[in-house]
């Protein structure tokens, strides 16, 4: 069961450590991590994480949309005892946060997904493993013990491989299925194109496939004997732009836990998800990585929440960088948020300790932002706690 804790106490831990001359190894302003990572990591790996579709307009729009909302603090409310815990998809969580699925994390740090998963487990927040991870799902599950873990599916053309992935994930203790819908094709990403950098072509981010019996059954030779053929087999099945709403039936037949659709931005798609028997949606534009010129995720959130009503759990990602960003998303109706790039930068800069630092900073800032705005728990946040600045 999730335990109540005051995440804000992390700041006193930092100050007390300062009495011995120790300062944090990474910035506590998480927006500074990107610049630091750019200076320390190679241009290919950094660009793959930091890059966006087109000229980056959607990523910028995500930030601008969150910044337009401003918090209206309330005074003289008892916030001495605070509880950030929530229930999401039937699972008790200590805070309204999960680590978003990010593939190929070995390009950031050799400990890759296992380091991020261990950090998430240590703080009690869910870790969402990408299909395109550098580490097989079973190994990640073992690394995080009984930590809460969800599995993100890139929906392959090969039905046998998809069914095998779902069976493996269930056997490994992943409790929710996150189905990414916004990547039937890879977007035009100039930052990667200019470096001619796609890690999958080097067999990075293919661990779940190369270790899968259904995938291996489709190869003329074992992966180890002809890795290039295995890569091309992966490329040929990775995504399927022919998928449509009726295909969701296949997933429900092969997964008996919660299913959440990631990449929902239009209210009609939220209604279709509910009608298809899905359990939740994630309002997300893939952090600006898929559709240049897309609507900002935070601008789409209120309409999706309204359309979902009480039929779906609504989660949010794309552009989250701070505790006040989480406050705003919750006030706009999200049940919890997913954090992406900042934890990848933390991993690249300081391994598991870097991810741990990012989680604790983010939740300490959320705890303090809520308290200083007059809120003792996430359930009290509503749109009345925000005002929207004019864009004029």
Short mmCIF file of C-alpha atoms in Angstrom, two decimals:
data_model
loop_
_atom_site.label_atom_id
_atom_site.label_comp_id
_atom_site.label_asym_id
_atom_site.label_seq_id
_atom_site.Cartn_x
_atom_site.Cartn_y
_atom_site.Cartn_z
CA UNK A 1 0.00 0.00 0.00
CA UNK A 2 1.27 3.47 -0.84
CA UNK A 3 2.56 5.31 2.24
CA UNK A 4 2.06 8.98 2.99
CA UNK A 5 5.23 11.05 2.94
CA UNK A 6 6.17 14.68 2.82
CA UNK A 7 8.16 14.91 -0.36
CA UNK A 8 9.10 18.50 0.50
CA UNK A 9 11.45 17.19 3.22
CA UNK A 10 13.99 16.60 0.44
CA UNK A 11 14.86 20.28 0.56
CA UNK A 12 15.89 20.03 4.23
CA UNK A 13 17.96 16.96 3.43
CA UNK A 14 19.81 19.04 0.83
CA UNK A 15 20.31 21.95 3.22
CA UNK A 16 21.52 19.67 6.03
CA UNK A 17 23.99 17.99 3.67
CA UNK A 18 25.24 21.47 2.91
CA UNK A 19 26.43 21.77 6.50
CA UNK A 20 29.23 19.37 5.52
CA UNK A 21 29.95 21.25 2.31
CA UNK A 22 28.02 18.83 0.09
CA UNK A 23 25.87 20.24 -2.69
CA UNK A 24 23.66 18.30 -5.12
CA UNK A 25 25.52 16.68 -8.00
CA UNK A 26 22.80 17.79 -10.42
CA UNK A 27 20.75 21.00 -10.56
CA UNK A 28 17.53 21.17 -8.57
CA UNK A 29 16.02 23.28 -11.36
CA UNK A 30 15.30 20.42 -13.73
CA UNK A 31 15.07 22.72 -16.74
CA UNK A 32 18.87 23.07 -16.54
CA UNK A 33 19.46 19.35 -17.16
CA UNK A 34 19.04 19.57 -20.93
CA UNK A 35 21.88 22.05 -21.41
CA UNK A 36 24.13 20.08 -19.09
CA UNK A 37 23.36 16.85 -20.94
CA UNK A 38 24.11 18.49 -24.27
CA UNK A 39 27.60 19.37 -23.07
CA UNK A 40 28.35 15.96 -21.57
CA UNK A 41 26.71 13.48 -23.94
CA UNK A 42 27.44 12.71 -27.56
CA UNK A 43 25.48 14.60 -30.24
CA UNK A 44 23.75 11.46 -31.51
CA UNK A 45 22.38 10.19 -28.19
CA UNK A 46 21.58 13.66 -26.87
CA UNK A 47 19.89 14.67 -30.09
CA UNK A 48 17.81 11.51 -30.14
CA UNK A 49 16.33 12.33 -26.71
CA UNK A 50 16.12 16.10 -27.08
CA UNK A 51 15.00 16.21 -30.69
CA UNK A 52 11.50 16.85 -31.99
CA UNK A 53 9.54 16.63 -35.21
CA UNK A 54 10.11 19.33 -37.80
CA UNK A 55 11.55 22.55 -36.43
CA UNK A 56 10.51 21.78 -32.87
CA UNK A 57 7.37 23.91 -32.89
CA UNK A 58 5.24 21.33 -31.09
CA UNK A 59 7.73 20.90 -28.24
CA UNK A 60 7.82 24.68 -27.84
CA UNK A 61 4.02 24.81 -27.93
CA UNK A 62 3.86 22.25 -25.11
CA UNK A 63 5.91 24.51 -22.88
CA UNK A 64 4.06 27.67 -23.90
CA UNK A 65 0.69 26.06 -23.20
CA UNK A 66 1.69 25.05 -19.68
CA UNK A 67 3.23 28.46 -19.04
CA UNK A 68 0.04 30.26 -20.08
CA UNK A 69 -1.78 28.71 -17.15
CA UNK A 70 -1.00 30.50 -13.89
CA UNK A 71 -1.70 29.22 -10.37
CA UNK A 72 -3.93 31.26 -8.04
CA UNK A 73 -2.76 30.52 -4.47
CA UNK A 74 -5.24 30.45 -1.59
CA UNK A 75 -4.36 31.48 1.96
CA UNK A 76 -5.08 30.29 5.52
CA UNK A 77 -5.83 26.72 4.63
CA UNK A 78 -4.50 23.91 6.80
CA UNK A 79 -1.74 22.28 4.76
CA UNK A 80 0.30 21.00 7.70
CA UNK A 81 -0.45 17.37 6.83
CA UNK A 82 -0.33 16.67 3.13
CA UNK A 83 -0.94 13.48 1.17
CA UNK A 84 0.02 13.33 -2.50
CA UNK A 85 -1.10 9.72 -2.89
CA UNK A 86 -3.60 8.80 -5.60
CA UNK A 87 -5.19 5.71 -7.06
CA UNK A 88 -4.55 5.21 -10.76
CA UNK A 89 -5.94 2.28 -12.74
CA UNK A 90 -6.78 0.57 -9.49
CA UNK A 91 -3.24 0.87 -8.16
CA UNK A 92 -2.35 2.96 -5.06
CA UNK A 93 0.52 5.35 -5.83
CA UNK A 94 2.41 7.64 -3.42
CA UNK A 95 2.20 10.56 -5.84
CA UNK A 96 0.52 11.40 -9.17
CA UNK A 97 3.62 10.59 -11.21
CA UNK A 98 4.98 7.82 -13.43
CA UNK A 99 8.13 7.63 -15.53
CA UNK A 100 7.15 7.75 -19.19
CA UNK A 101 8.30 5.04 -21.60
CA UNK A 102 11.56 6.03 -23.28
CA UNK A 103 13.31 3.53 -25.51
CA UNK A 104 17.00 2.84 -26.15
CA UNK A 105 18.14 4.17 -22.76
CA UNK A 106 21.50 2.43 -23.15
CA UNK A 107 22.49 5.35 -25.38
CA UNK A 108 22.25 7.53 -22.26
CA UNK A 109 23.90 5.26 -19.69
CA UNK A 110 25.17 1.66 -19.68
CA UNK A 111 22.81 0.74 -16.81
CA UNK A 112 19.95 1.82 -19.10
CA UNK A 113 16.38 0.88 -18.19
CA UNK A 114 17.37 -1.08 -15.10
CA UNK A 115 18.82 2.03 -13.46
CA UNK A 116 15.70 4.09 -14.19
CA UNK A 117 13.44 1.27 -13.02
CA UNK A 118 15.32 0.85 -9.75
CA UNK A 119 15.09 4.59 -9.07
CA UNK A 120 11.36 4.56 -9.75
CA UNK A 121 10.87 1.53 -7.49
CA UNK A 122 12.86 3.17 -4.70
CA UNK A 123 10.48 6.14 -4.74
CA UNK A 124 7.36 4.06 -5.29
CA UNK A 125 6.39 5.60 -8.63
CA UNK A 126 5.48 3.42 -11.61
CA UNK A 127 8.06 2.75 -14.28
CA UNK A 128 6.69 2.32 -17.79
CA UNK A 129 8.97 0.13 -19.87
CA UNK A 130 9.15 0.83 -23.59
CA UNK A 131 8.79 -1.97 -26.12
CA UNK A 132 11.90 -0.42 -27.67
CA UNK A 133 14.03 -0.81 -24.55
CA UNK A 134 17.70 -1.76 -24.55
CA UNK A 135 17.01 -4.39 -21.89
CA UNK A 136 14.58 -7.34 -22.01
CA UNK A 137 11.42 -6.78 -20.01
CA UNK A 138 12.13 -9.73 -17.71
CA UNK A 139 15.50 -8.29 -16.69
CA UNK A 140 13.98 -4.89 -15.93
CA UNK A 141 11.24 -6.54 -13.86
CA UNK A 142 13.85 -8.42 -11.86
CA UNK A 143 15.85 -5.23 -11.29
CA UNK A 144 12.93 -3.38 -9.73
CA UNK A 145 11.65 -6.17 -7.48
CA UNK A 146 8.05 -5.56 -6.45
CA UNK A 147 8.04 -1.98 -7.80
CA UNK A 148 5.00 -0.88 -9.77
CA UNK A 149 5.62 -1.44 -13.48
CA UNK A 150 3.57 -0.90 -16.61
CA UNK A 151 4.39 -2.03 -20.15
CA UNK A 152 4.25 0.22 -23.20
CA UNK A 153 3.44 -1.48 -26.48
CA UNK A 154 4.54 -0.41 -29.91
CA UNK A 155 1.93 -2.38 -31.78
CA UNK A 156 3.81 -4.58 -34.24
CA UNK A 157 2.45 -5.83 -37.56
CA UNK A 158 3.16 -9.40 -36.45
CA UNK A 159 0.25 -10.55 -34.29
CA UNK A 160 2.26 -13.45 -32.86
CA UNK A 161 5.00 -11.13 -31.65
CA UNK A 162 2.44 -8.77 -30.13
CA UNK A 163 0.70 -11.63 -28.33
CA UNK A 164 4.07 -12.92 -27.11
CA UNK A 165 5.05 -9.48 -25.76
CA UNK A 166 1.78 -9.26 -23.82
CA UNK A 167 2.18 -12.73 -22.35
CA UNK A 168 5.76 -12.00 -21.32
CA UNK A 169 4.79 -8.67 -19.76
CA UNK A 170 1.97 -10.25 -17.78
CA UNK A 171 4.26 -13.05 -16.58
CA UNK A 172 6.83 -10.46 -15.49
CA UNK A 173 4.41 -8.53 -13.29
CA UNK A 174 3.59 -5.55 -15.48
CA UNK A 175 0.11 -4.54 -14.35
CA UNK A 176 -1.07 -2.05 -16.99
CA UNK A 177 -0.70 -1.90 -20.77
CA UNK A 178 0.12 1.46 -22.34
CA UNK A 179 -0.51 1.37 -26.10
CA UNK A 180 1.21 4.13 -28.04
CA UNK A 181 -0.95 5.10 -31.01
CA UNK A 182 0.85 8.17 -32.36
CA UNK A 183 3.83 6.34 -33.87
CA UNK A 184 2.55 4.27 -36.82
CA UNK A 185 5.50 5.83 -38.65
CA UNK A 186 8.58 7.68 -37.43
CA UNK A 187 8.21 11.42 -37.90
CA UNK A 188 10.56 13.68 -39.83
CA UNK A 189 13.13 14.47 -37.14
CA UNK A 190 15.86 16.74 -38.51
CA UNK A 191 18.09 16.46 -35.47
CA UNK A 192 18.43 12.70 -35.97
CA UNK A 193 18.47 12.97 -39.75
CA UNK A 194 21.32 15.49 -39.73
CA UNK A 195 23.39 13.02 -37.69
CA UNK A 196 22.04 10.05 -39.71
CA UNK A 197 21.47 8.55 -36.26
CA UNK A 198 18.88 5.84 -35.68
CA UNK A 199 20.00 3.47 -32.90
CA UNK A 200 17.62 0.67 -33.93
CA UNK A 201 19.62 0.08 -37.10
CA UNK A 202 22.57 -0.81 -34.87
CA UNK A 203 20.50 -3.29 -32.88
CA UNK A 204 20.02 -0.89 -29.97
CA UNK A 205 16.50 -0.73 -28.53
CA UNK A 206 15.62 -4.15 -29.94
CA UNK A 207 16.19 -6.27 -26.83
CA UNK A 208 12.55 -7.24 -26.34
CA UNK A 209 12.32 -8.33 -29.97
CA UNK A 210 15.63 -10.16 -30.23
CA UNK A 211 14.81 -12.09 -27.03
CA UNK A 212 11.27 -12.94 -28.11
CA UNK A 213 10.53 -16.52 -29.25
CA UNK A 214 7.85 -15.44 -31.74
CA UNK A 215 10.21 -12.87 -33.27
CA UNK A 216 13.08 -15.35 -33.44
CA UNK A 217 10.81 -17.94 -35.06
CA UNK A 218 10.45 -15.58 -38.02
CA UNK A 219 14.18 -15.46 -38.72
CA UNK A 220 16.03 -17.68 -41.17
CA UNK A 221 19.07 -17.68 -38.87
CA UNK A 222 19.47 -16.94 -35.15
CA UNK A 223 19.89 -13.28 -34.20
CA UNK A 224 23.49 -13.94 -33.21
CA UNK A 225 24.31 -15.53 -36.57
CA UNK A 226 22.88 -12.73 -38.72
CA UNK A 227 22.22 -9.59 -36.66
CA UNK A 228 21.66 -7.44 -39.74
CA UNK A 229 18.83 -9.67 -40.93
CA UNK A 230 17.32 -9.50 -37.43
CA UNK A 231 17.45 -5.70 -37.53
CA UNK A 232 15.71 -5.60 -40.89
CA UNK A 233 13.06 -8.06 -39.66
CA UNK A 234 12.47 -5.71 -36.71
CA UNK A 235 12.25 -2.65 -38.97
CA UNK A 236 9.70 -4.41 -41.16
CA UNK A 237 7.32 -5.13 -38.29
CA UNK A 238 7.97 -2.32 -35.78
CA UNK A 239 4.86 -0.27 -36.52
CA UNK A 240 1.70 -0.66 -38.54
CA UNK A 241 -0.03 2.37 -40.11
CA UNK A 242 -2.94 0.15 -41.16
CA UNK A 243 -4.25 -0.33 -37.61
CA UNK A 244 -7.76 1.01 -36.85
CA UNK A 245 -10.11 1.11 -33.86
CA UNK A 246 -11.59 -2.39 -34.36
CA UNK A 247 -8.08 -3.84 -33.95
CA UNK A 248 -8.23 -2.96 -30.23
CA UNK A 249 -10.28 -6.12 -29.78
CA UNK A 250 -7.11 -8.16 -30.31
CA UNK A 251 -5.38 -6.39 -27.41
CA UNK A 252 -8.30 -6.91 -25.07
CA UNK A 253 -8.33 -10.61 -25.97
CA UNK A 254 -4.66 -10.91 -24.98
CA UNK A 255 -4.49 -8.59 -21.96
CA UNK A 256 -6.79 -8.87 -18.94
CA UNK A 257 -5.52 -5.80 -17.08
CA UNK A 258 -6.05 -2.08 -17.67
CA UNK A 259 -5.38 -0.80 -21.19
CA UNK A 260 -4.49 2.85 -21.71
CA UNK A 261 -4.21 4.54 -25.11
CA UNK A 262 -1.32 6.99 -25.41
CA UNK A 263 -1.39 9.88 -27.86
CA UNK A 264 -5.01 11.01 -27.53
CA UNK A 265 -5.54 14.72 -28.34
CA UNK A 266 -9.06 14.89 -29.81
CA UNK A 267 -12.16 14.49 -27.61
CA UNK A 268 -13.81 12.22 -30.19
CA UNK A 269 -10.87 9.82 -29.89
CA UNK A 270 -11.36 9.76 -26.11
CA UNK A 271 -15.02 8.84 -26.64
CA UNK A 272 -14.02 6.09 -29.07
CA UNK A 273 -11.54 4.75 -26.53
CA UNK A 274 -14.27 4.57 -23.91
CA UNK A 275 -16.68 2.93 -26.34
CA UNK A 276 -13.98 0.36 -27.18
CA UNK A 277 -13.77 -0.63 -23.51
CA UNK A 278 -10.41 0.96 -22.80
CA UNK A 279 -9.56 1.97 -19.25
CA UNK A 280 -7.70 5.20 -19.83
CA UNK A 281 -6.05 7.62 -22.21
CA UNK A 282 -2.85 9.64 -22.08
CA UNK A 283 -3.16 13.13 -23.48
CA UNK A 284 0.18 13.36 -25.27
CA UNK A 285 1.80 14.49 -28.48
CA UNK A 286 4.88 12.34 -27.82
CA UNK A 287 6.73 15.33 -26.40
CA UNK A 288 6.54 17.04 -29.78
CA UNK A 289 8.38 14.19 -31.50
CA UNK A 290 5.71 13.04 -33.95
CA UNK A 291 3.58 15.80 -35.50
CA UNK A 292 5.19 19.16 -36.18
CA UNK A 293 2.59 21.87 -35.69
CA UNK A 294 0.42 19.68 -33.45
CA UNK A 295 -1.86 21.10 -30.80
CA UNK A 296 -0.09 21.44 -27.46
CA UNK A 297 -0.92 18.65 -25.07
CA UNK A 298 -1.99 21.02 -22.28
CA UNK A 299 -4.34 22.82 -24.67
CA UNK A 300 -5.94 19.50 -25.63
CA UNK A 301 -6.26 18.25 -22.04
CA UNK A 302 -9.47 20.01 -20.88
CA UNK A 303 -11.53 18.88 -23.88
CA UNK A 304 -10.35 15.29 -23.54
CA UNK A 305 -11.12 15.30 -19.81
CA UNK A 306 -14.64 16.56 -20.54
CA UNK A 307 -15.17 13.91 -23.22
CA UNK A 308 -13.83 11.14 -21.01
CA UNK A 309 -16.14 11.98 -18.12
CA UNK A 310 -16.05 9.20 -15.55
CA UNK A 311 -15.55 6.48 -18.16
CA UNK A 312 -11.77 6.81 -18.52
CA UNK A 313 -8.73 7.57 -16.41
CA UNK A 314 -7.01 10.55 -18.05
CA UNK A 315 -3.24 10.86 -17.72
CA UNK A 316 -1.01 13.57 -19.20
CA UNK A 317 2.44 14.00 -20.64
CA UNK A 318 4.41 16.25 -23.01
CA UNK A 319 6.30 19.25 -21.68
CA UNK A 320 6.34 18.46 -17.95
CA UNK A 321 9.46 19.93 -16.39
CA UNK A 322 8.50 21.08 -12.87
CA UNK A 323 6.21 20.61 -9.92
CA UNK A 324 4.01 23.48 -10.98
CA UNK A 325 3.53 21.80 -14.38
CA UNK A 326 2.14 18.75 -12.55
CA UNK A 327 -0.10 21.00 -10.42
CA UNK A 328 -1.54 22.56 -13.57
CA UNK A 329 -2.15 19.23 -15.31
CA UNK A 330 -3.94 17.87 -12.24
CA UNK A 331 -6.03 21.03 -11.94
CA UNK A 332 -7.04 20.62 -15.58
CA UNK A 333 -8.33 17.14 -14.86
CA UNK A 334 -5.45 14.69 -15.29
CA UNK A 335 -5.28 11.93 -12.70
CA UNK A 336 -1.48 11.76 -12.91
CA UNK A 337 1.35 12.79 -15.21
CA UNK A 338 4.15 11.00 -17.02
CA UNK A 339 7.65 12.46 -16.93
CA UNK A 340 9.93 11.91 -19.91
CA UNK A 341 13.06 13.75 -20.99
CA UNK A 342 14.18 15.09 -17.57
CA UNK A 343 14.67 11.63 -16.12
CA UNK A 344 16.51 10.53 -19.28
CA UNK A 345 18.89 13.45 -18.81
CA UNK A 346 19.27 12.54 -15.14
CA UNK A 347 20.13 8.98 -16.19
CA UNK A 348 22.67 10.18 -18.74
CA UNK A 349 24.35 12.49 -16.26
CA UNK A 350 24.41 10.37 -13.10
CA UNK A 351 22.86 6.94 -13.66
CA UNK A 352 20.34 5.64 -11.16
CA UNK A 353 21.23 8.41 -8.70
CA UNK A 354 20.42 10.97 -11.37
CA UNK A 355 16.94 9.53 -11.95
CA UNK A 356 16.36 9.36 -8.21
CA UNK A 357 17.36 13.04 -7.93
CA UNK A 358 14.95 14.05 -10.70
CA UNK A 359 11.99 12.21 -9.13
CA UNK A 360 12.64 13.63 -5.67
CA UNK A 361 13.16 17.18 -6.92
CA UNK A 362 9.98 17.08 -8.98
CA UNK A 363 7.81 15.73 -6.19
CA UNK A 364 9.33 18.02 -3.56
CA UNK A 365 8.49 20.97 -5.77
CA UNK A 366 4.96 19.67 -6.35
CA UNK A 367 4.45 19.15 -2.61
CA UNK A 368 5.60 22.69 -1.85
CA UNK A 369 3.65 24.23 -4.72
CA UNK A 370 0.47 22.57 -3.53
CA UNK A 371 1.01 23.55 0.11
CA UNK A 372 1.89 27.15 -0.70
CA UNK A 373 -1.20 27.35 -2.92
CA UNK A 374 -3.47 26.04 -0.16
CA UNK A 375 -3.86 22.39 -1.11
CA UNK A 376 -3.20 19.32 1.01
CA UNK A 377 -4.00 16.65 -1.58
CA UNK A 378 -4.30 16.34 -5.38
CA UNK A 379 -8.03 15.70 -5.23
CA UNK A 380 -8.71 19.28 -4.17
CA UNK A 381 -7.26 20.78 -7.36
CA UNK A 382 -9.68 22.13 -9.96
CA UNK A 383 -9.56 24.49 -12.91
CA UNK A 384 -10.71 27.25 -10.52
CA UNK A 385 -7.18 27.19 -9.11
CA UNK A 386 -5.79 28.45 -12.42
CA UNK A 387 -6.16 31.47 -14.66
CA UNK A 388 -5.12 31.55 -18.29
CA UNK A 389 -2.99 34.39 -19.50
CA UNK A 390 -3.99 36.07 -22.71
CA UNK A 391 -1.82 35.02 -25.66
CA UNK A 392 -2.18 38.50 -27.14
#
